[in-house]
XYZ file of C-alpha atoms in Angstrom:
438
model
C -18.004 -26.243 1.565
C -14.599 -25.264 1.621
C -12.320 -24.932 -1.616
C -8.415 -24.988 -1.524
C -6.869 -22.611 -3.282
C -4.049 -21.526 -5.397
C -3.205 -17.914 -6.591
C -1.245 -18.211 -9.850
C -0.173 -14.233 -10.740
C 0.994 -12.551 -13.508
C 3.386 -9.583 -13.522
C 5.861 -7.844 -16.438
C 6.974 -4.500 -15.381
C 4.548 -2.741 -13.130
C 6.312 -3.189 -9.625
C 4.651 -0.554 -7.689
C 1.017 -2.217 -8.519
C 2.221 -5.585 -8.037
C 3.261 -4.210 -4.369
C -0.113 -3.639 -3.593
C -1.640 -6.853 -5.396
C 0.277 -8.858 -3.541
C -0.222 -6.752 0.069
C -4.299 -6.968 -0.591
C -3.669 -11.119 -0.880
C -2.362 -11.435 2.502
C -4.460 -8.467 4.090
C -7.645 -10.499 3.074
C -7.282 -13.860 3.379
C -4.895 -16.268 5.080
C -6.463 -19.306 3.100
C -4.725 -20.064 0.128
C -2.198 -23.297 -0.446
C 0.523 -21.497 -2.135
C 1.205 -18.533 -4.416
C 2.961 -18.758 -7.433
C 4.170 -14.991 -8.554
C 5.362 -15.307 -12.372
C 7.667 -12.254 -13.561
C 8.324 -12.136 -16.953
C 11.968 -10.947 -16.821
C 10.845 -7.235 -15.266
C 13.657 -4.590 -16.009
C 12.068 -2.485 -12.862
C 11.932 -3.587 -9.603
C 9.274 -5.591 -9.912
C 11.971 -8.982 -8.552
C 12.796 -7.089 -5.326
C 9.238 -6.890 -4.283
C 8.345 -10.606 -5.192
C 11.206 -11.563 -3.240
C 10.404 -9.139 -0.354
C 6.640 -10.993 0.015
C 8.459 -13.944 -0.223
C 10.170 -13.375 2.644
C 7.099 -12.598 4.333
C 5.201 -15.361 3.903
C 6.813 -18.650 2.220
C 3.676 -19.686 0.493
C 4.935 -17.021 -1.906
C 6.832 -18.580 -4.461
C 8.865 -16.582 -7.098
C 8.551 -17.880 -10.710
C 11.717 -16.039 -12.631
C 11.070 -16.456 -15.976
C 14.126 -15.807 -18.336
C 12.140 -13.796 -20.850
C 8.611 -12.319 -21.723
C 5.849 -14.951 -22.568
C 3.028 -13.154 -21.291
C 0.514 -15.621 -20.058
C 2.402 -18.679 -21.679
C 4.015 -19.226 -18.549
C 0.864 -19.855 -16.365
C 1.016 -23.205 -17.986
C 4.122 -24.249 -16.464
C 2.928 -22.710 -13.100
C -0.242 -24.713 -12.753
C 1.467 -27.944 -12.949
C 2.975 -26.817 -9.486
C -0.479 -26.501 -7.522
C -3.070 -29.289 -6.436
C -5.853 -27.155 -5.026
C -9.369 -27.647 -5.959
C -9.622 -23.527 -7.326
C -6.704 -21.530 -9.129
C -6.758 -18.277 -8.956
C -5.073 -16.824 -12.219
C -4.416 -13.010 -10.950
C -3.397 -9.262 -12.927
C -1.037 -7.597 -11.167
C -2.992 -4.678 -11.619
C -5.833 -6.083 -8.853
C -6.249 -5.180 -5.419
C -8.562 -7.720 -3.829
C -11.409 -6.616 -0.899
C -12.131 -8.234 1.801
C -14.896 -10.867 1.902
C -13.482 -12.379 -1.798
C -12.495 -15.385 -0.371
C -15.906 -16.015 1.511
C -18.175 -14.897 -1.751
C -15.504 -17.308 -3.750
C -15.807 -20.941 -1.175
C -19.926 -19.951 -1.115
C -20.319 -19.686 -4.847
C -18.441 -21.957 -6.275
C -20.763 -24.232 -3.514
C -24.212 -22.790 -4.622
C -23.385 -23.400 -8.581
C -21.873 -26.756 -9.164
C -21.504 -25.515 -12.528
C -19.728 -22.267 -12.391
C -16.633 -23.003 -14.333
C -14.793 -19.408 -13.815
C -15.317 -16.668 -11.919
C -13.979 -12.927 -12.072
C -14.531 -11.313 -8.583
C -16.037 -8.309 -10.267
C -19.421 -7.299 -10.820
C -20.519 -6.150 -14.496
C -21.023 -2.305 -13.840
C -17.627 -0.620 -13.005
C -17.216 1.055 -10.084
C -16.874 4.889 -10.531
C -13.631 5.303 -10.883
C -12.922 2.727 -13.734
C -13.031 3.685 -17.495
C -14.710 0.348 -18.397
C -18.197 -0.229 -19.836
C -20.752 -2.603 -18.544
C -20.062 -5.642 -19.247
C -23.239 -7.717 -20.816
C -24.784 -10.437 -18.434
C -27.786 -12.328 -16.666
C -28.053 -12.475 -12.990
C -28.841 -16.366 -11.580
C -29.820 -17.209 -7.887
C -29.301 -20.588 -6.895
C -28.770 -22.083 -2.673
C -28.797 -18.920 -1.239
C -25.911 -17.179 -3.570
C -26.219 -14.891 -6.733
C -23.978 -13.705 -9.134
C -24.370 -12.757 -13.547
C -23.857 -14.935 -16.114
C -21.331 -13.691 -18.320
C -22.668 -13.563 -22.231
C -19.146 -12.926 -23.282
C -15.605 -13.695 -21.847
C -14.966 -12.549 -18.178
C -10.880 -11.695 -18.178
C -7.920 -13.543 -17.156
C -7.880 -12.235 -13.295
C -10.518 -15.078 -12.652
C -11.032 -17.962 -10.454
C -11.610 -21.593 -12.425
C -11.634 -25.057 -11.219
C -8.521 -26.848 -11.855
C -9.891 -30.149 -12.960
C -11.415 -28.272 -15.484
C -8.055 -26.825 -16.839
C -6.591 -30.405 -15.948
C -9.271 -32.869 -17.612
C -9.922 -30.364 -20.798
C -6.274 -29.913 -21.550
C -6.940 -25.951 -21.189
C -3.809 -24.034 -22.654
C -3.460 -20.100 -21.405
C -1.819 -18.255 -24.581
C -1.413 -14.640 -25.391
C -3.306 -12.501 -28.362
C -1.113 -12.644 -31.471
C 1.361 -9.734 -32.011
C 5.206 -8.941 -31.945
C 4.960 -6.485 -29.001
C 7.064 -6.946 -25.725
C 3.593 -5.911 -24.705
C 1.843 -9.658 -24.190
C -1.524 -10.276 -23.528
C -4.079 -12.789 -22.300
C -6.129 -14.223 -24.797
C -9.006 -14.201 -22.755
C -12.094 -14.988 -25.230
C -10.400 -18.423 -25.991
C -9.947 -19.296 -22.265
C -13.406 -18.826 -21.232
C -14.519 -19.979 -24.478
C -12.950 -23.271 -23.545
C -14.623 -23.322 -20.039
C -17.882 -22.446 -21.790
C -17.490 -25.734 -24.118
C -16.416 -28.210 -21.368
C -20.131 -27.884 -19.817
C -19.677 -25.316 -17.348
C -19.958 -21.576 -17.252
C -18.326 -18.329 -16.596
C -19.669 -15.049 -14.517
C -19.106 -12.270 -12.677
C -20.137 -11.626 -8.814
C -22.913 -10.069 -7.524
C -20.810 -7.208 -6.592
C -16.450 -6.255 -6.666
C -14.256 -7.849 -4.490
C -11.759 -6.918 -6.385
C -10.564 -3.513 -7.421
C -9.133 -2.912 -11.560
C -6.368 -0.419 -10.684
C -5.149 -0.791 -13.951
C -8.302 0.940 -15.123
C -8.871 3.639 -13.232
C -8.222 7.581 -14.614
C -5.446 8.140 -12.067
C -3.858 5.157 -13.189
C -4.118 5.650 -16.554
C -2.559 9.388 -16.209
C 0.260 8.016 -13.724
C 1.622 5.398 -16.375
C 0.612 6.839 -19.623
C 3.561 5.737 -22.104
C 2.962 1.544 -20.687
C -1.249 2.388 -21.461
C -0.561 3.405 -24.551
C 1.516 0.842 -25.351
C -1.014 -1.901 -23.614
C -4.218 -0.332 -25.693
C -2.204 -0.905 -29.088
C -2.454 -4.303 -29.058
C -6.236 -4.393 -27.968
C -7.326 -4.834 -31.825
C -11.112 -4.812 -31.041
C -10.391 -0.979 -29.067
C -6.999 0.476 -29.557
C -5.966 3.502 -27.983
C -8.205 5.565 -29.755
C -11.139 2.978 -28.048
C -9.579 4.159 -25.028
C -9.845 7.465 -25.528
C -13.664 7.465 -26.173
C -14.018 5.406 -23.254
C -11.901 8.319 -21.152
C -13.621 10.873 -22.593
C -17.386 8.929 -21.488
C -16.130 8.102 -18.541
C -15.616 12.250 -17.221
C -19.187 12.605 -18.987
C -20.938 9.786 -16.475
C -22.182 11.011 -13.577
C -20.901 9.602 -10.001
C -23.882 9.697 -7.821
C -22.840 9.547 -3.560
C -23.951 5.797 -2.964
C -23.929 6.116 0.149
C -27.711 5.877 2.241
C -28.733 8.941 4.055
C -30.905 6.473 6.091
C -28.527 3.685 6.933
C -24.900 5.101 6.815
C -23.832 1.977 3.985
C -22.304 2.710 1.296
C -23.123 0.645 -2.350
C -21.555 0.081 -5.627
C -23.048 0.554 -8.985
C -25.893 -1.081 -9.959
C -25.840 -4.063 -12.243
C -28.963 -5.808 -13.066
C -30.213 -5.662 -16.183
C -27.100 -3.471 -17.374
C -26.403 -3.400 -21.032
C -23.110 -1.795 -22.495
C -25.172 2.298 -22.830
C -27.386 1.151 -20.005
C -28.131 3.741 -16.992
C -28.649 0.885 -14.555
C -25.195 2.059 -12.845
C -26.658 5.379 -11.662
C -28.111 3.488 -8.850
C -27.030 1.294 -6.124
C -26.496 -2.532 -5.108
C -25.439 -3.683 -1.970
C -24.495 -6.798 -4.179
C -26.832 -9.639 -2.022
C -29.708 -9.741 -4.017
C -31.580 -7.318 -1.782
C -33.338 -4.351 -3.470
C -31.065 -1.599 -4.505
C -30.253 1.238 -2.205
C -31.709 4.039 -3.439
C -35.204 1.724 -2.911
C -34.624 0.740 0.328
C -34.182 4.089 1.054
C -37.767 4.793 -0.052
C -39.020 1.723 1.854
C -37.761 3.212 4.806
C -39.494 7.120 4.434
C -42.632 4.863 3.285
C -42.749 3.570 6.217
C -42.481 6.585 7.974
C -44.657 8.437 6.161
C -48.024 5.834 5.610
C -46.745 4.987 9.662
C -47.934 0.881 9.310
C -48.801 -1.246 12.524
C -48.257 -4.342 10.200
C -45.459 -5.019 8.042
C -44.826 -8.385 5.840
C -41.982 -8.743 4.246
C -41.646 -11.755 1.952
C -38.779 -13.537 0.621
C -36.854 -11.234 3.137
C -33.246 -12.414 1.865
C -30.176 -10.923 3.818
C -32.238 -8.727 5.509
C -31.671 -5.219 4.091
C -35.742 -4.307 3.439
C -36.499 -5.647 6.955
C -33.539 -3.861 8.416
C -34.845 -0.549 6.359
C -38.289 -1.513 7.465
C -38.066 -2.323 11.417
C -35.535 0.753 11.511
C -38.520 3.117 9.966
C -40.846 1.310 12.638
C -38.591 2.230 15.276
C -38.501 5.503 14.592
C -42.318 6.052 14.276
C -42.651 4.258 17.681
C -44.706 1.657 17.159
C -45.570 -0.987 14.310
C -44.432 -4.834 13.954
C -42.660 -6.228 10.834
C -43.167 -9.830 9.842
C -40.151 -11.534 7.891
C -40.998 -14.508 5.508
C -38.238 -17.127 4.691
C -38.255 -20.224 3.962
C -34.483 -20.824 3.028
C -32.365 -22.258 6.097
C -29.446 -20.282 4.756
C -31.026 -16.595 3.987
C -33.313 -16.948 7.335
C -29.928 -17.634 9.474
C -28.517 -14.171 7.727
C -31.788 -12.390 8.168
C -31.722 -13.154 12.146
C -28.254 -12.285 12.188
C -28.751 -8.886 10.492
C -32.033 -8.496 12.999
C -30.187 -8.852 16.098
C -27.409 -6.537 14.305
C -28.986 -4.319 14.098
C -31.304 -4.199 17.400
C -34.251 -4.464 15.619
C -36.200 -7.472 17.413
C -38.733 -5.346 19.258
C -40.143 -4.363 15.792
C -38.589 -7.349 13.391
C -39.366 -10.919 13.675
C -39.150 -14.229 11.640
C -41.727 -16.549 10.032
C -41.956 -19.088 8.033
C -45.858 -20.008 6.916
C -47.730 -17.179 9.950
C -50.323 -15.272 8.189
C -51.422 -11.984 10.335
C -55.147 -10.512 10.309
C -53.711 -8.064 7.591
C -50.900 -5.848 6.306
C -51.098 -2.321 5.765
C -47.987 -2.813 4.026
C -46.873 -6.378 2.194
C -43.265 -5.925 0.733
C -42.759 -8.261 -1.828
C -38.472 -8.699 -2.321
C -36.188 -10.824 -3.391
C -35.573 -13.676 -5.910
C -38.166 -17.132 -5.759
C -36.391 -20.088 -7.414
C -38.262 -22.174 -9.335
C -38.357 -24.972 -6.894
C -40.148 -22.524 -4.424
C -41.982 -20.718 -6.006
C -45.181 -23.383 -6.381
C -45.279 -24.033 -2.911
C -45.168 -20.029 -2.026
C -47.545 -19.315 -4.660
C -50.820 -19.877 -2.508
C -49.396 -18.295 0.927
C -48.537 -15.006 -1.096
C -51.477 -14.673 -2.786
C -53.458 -14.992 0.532
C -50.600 -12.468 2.484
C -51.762 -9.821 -0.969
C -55.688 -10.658 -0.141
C -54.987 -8.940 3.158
C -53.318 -6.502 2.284
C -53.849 -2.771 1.807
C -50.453 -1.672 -0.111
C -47.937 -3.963 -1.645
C -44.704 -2.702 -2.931
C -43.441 -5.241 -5.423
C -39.882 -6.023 -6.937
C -41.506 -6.627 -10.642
C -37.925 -7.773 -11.936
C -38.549 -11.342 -9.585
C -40.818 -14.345 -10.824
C -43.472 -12.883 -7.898
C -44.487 -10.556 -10.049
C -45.967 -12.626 -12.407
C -48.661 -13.308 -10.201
C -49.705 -9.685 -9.859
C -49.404 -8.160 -13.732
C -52.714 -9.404 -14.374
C -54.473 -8.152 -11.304
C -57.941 -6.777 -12.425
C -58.416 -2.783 -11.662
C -61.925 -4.375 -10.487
C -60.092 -5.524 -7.615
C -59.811 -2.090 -6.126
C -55.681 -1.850 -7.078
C -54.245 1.293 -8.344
C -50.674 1.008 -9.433
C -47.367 3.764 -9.700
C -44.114 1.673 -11.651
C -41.304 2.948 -10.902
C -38.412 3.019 -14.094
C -35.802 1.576 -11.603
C -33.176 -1.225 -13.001
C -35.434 -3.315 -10.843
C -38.797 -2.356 -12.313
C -40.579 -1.510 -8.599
C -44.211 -1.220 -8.276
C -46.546 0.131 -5.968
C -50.174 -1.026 -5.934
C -52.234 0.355 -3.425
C -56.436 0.204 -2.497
C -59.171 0.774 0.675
C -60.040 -1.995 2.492
């Protein structure tokens, strides 16, 4: 389904990042009703470059406000737009392409999502932040977290949500020119009106305003900004700084495949290591693992492959490749979703991979010498896959097993009787070997 949208954004003094806000908008999407660019009496530039976009594209509309209310003025903005989304947006962002795809899918999948910030919880490597506290959900095809806490201002909300709950956008309480969003309250109010707010599975949107270079570029308007943050301050800051140069930056890119991921999210905490590794952000296993799926292939070198719950197709992409490279060998792709079985041919064909990759739905082969075991099974599935799984596992030789997914339930109590020895793997995604002779 497709969602209309408005982009409501919010600028004071910051011209040069409000340049390239504004540039990522129309660089990654050309479907948005109107954009509403609020200025809270700048004494920079920052009016010369709203009315330079303006003249670019006349769905730009400049909002001149005669003095600094912070995020007051969002209020009067929103009673300009009629789209079914409004996208309240930092001028510190720089959006990624895709956003506006992940955004009309979601916001499809979840009837329910109230808000959404088009970041994931980990930061990316670059950003002094902290992981931000959350649950990840799967629902028609689409995944993103669960926020536990608030998610930001820069967010996405449905508007007959702000309309029907009378939703006011105010600042944090102080006397500094420096104003900010009082963004607890505003997802707190989402929260209470029966919906919910969360993060995406991965950034499409990049914090400039909290990146080290940033920080070091603008210093004096930082240290200002961090002030007013009561529950951090600048000394908050600091510690975060100083943590941040202490983290280590792993490459997350694959040697195997060439892709590069992002920082690893599930199960992240605030101190949690989950962010050393990485997530292609589509529910598929994280790269590092896929990775080893690949050189397991190569190494144990399978004729039979099955792959179930196959998702977006990264573990059969990592799989057939490995097959294709050893010469020989057949993988055998289970999904039952319409939606994640059209994106698993599509990544097949992709990738030239249908000599050693193909799709089923119920097909059960003589046996597996490998049974890969990946992705999410909603509750609505997971009875009727149940039976089919557990007779794909009877003939099977070596299963490797995402143990963070409800399939795994059906394996913790397998007796060592049965023949099964086991190696866990302390991954954010809790992966387990089992192998035995047949």
């Amino acid at each position: 389904m497709r969602h209309s949208i408005s982009v409501v954004v919010l600028n004071w003094n910051r011209q040069d990042l409000l340049d390239r806000c504004l540039q990522s908008l129309l660089s990654t999407t050309g479907e948005f009703e109107k954009c509403i660019v609020i200025d809270n009496n700048s004494s920079d530039g920052s009016v010369d470059i709203i009315r330079k976009w303006a003249s670019v594209d006349d769905r730009i509309e400049p909002f001149l406000a005669p003095e600094n209310r912070g995020a007051d003025w969002i209020n009067d903005a929103l009673r300009m737009v009629e789209s079914d989304l409004v996208f309240i947006l930092a001028n510190d962002k720089e959006l990624m392409p895709g956003w506006r795809e992940y955004v009309d899918a979601v916001f499809s999948a979840f009837p329910e999502l109230g808000q959404l910030a088009l970041h994931a919880p980990a930061p990316l490597d670059d950003e002094v932040w902290v992981t931000k506290p959350a649950t990840y959900a799967y629902q028609n095809g689409e995944g993103l977290y669960l926020a536990h806490g608030n998610t930001g201002m820069s967010s996405i909300i449905r508007r007959d949500i702000l309309k029907r709950e009378n939703i006011y956008f105010e600042n944090i309480p102080g006397n500094s020119t420096v104003k900010l969003p009082n963004d607890s309250k505003l997802s707190e109010q989402i929260k209470s009106s029966g919906y919910f707010s969360a993060w995406s599975s991965r950034y499409y949107s990049i914090n400039v305003g909290h990146t080290l270079q940033e920080f070091e570029r603008d210093w004096e308007y930082y240290h200002a900004n961090y002030e007013q943050k009561y529950w951090l301050k600048l000394e908050g800051l600091k510690k975060r700084i100083d943590e941040h140069k202490r983290t280590p930056k792993p490459n997350r890119q694959s040697r195997i495949f060439g892709w590069v991921g992002q920082p690893e999210s599930y199960g992240g905490a605030e101190e949690s290591k989950a962010r050393c590794w990485s997530t292609f952000g589509d529910g598929s296993l994280d790269l590092e693992t896929l990775d080893f799926v690949y050189a397991l292939c190569r190494l144990i070198k399978p004729h039979n492959v099955g792959v179930v719950r196959a998702g977006p197709g990264s573990v059969a992409v990592a799989a057939g490749r490995a097959l294709q490279d050893n010469g020989f060998g057949q993988a055998v792709c289970y999904e039952t979703e319409a939606l994640m079985l059209e994106r698993l041919q599509s990544r097949i064909l992709e990738h030239s991979l249908s000599g050693h990759v193909r799709c089923a739905s119920h097909e059960l082969i003589e046996n597996y010498d490998l049974l890969i075991l990946s992705g999410y099974i909603p509750e609505e599935l997971f009875s009727i896959e149940r039976e089919f799984v557990l007779e794909a596992v009877a003939r099977s030789r070596m299963l490797l097993i995402d143990a963070s997914q409800s399939a795994s339930s059906m394996f913790s109590a397998m007796p060592a009787s049965d023949g099964w020895s086991t190696v866990s793997f302390p991954v954010p995604r809790s992966i387990r070997l089992m192998m035995r002779s047949l």
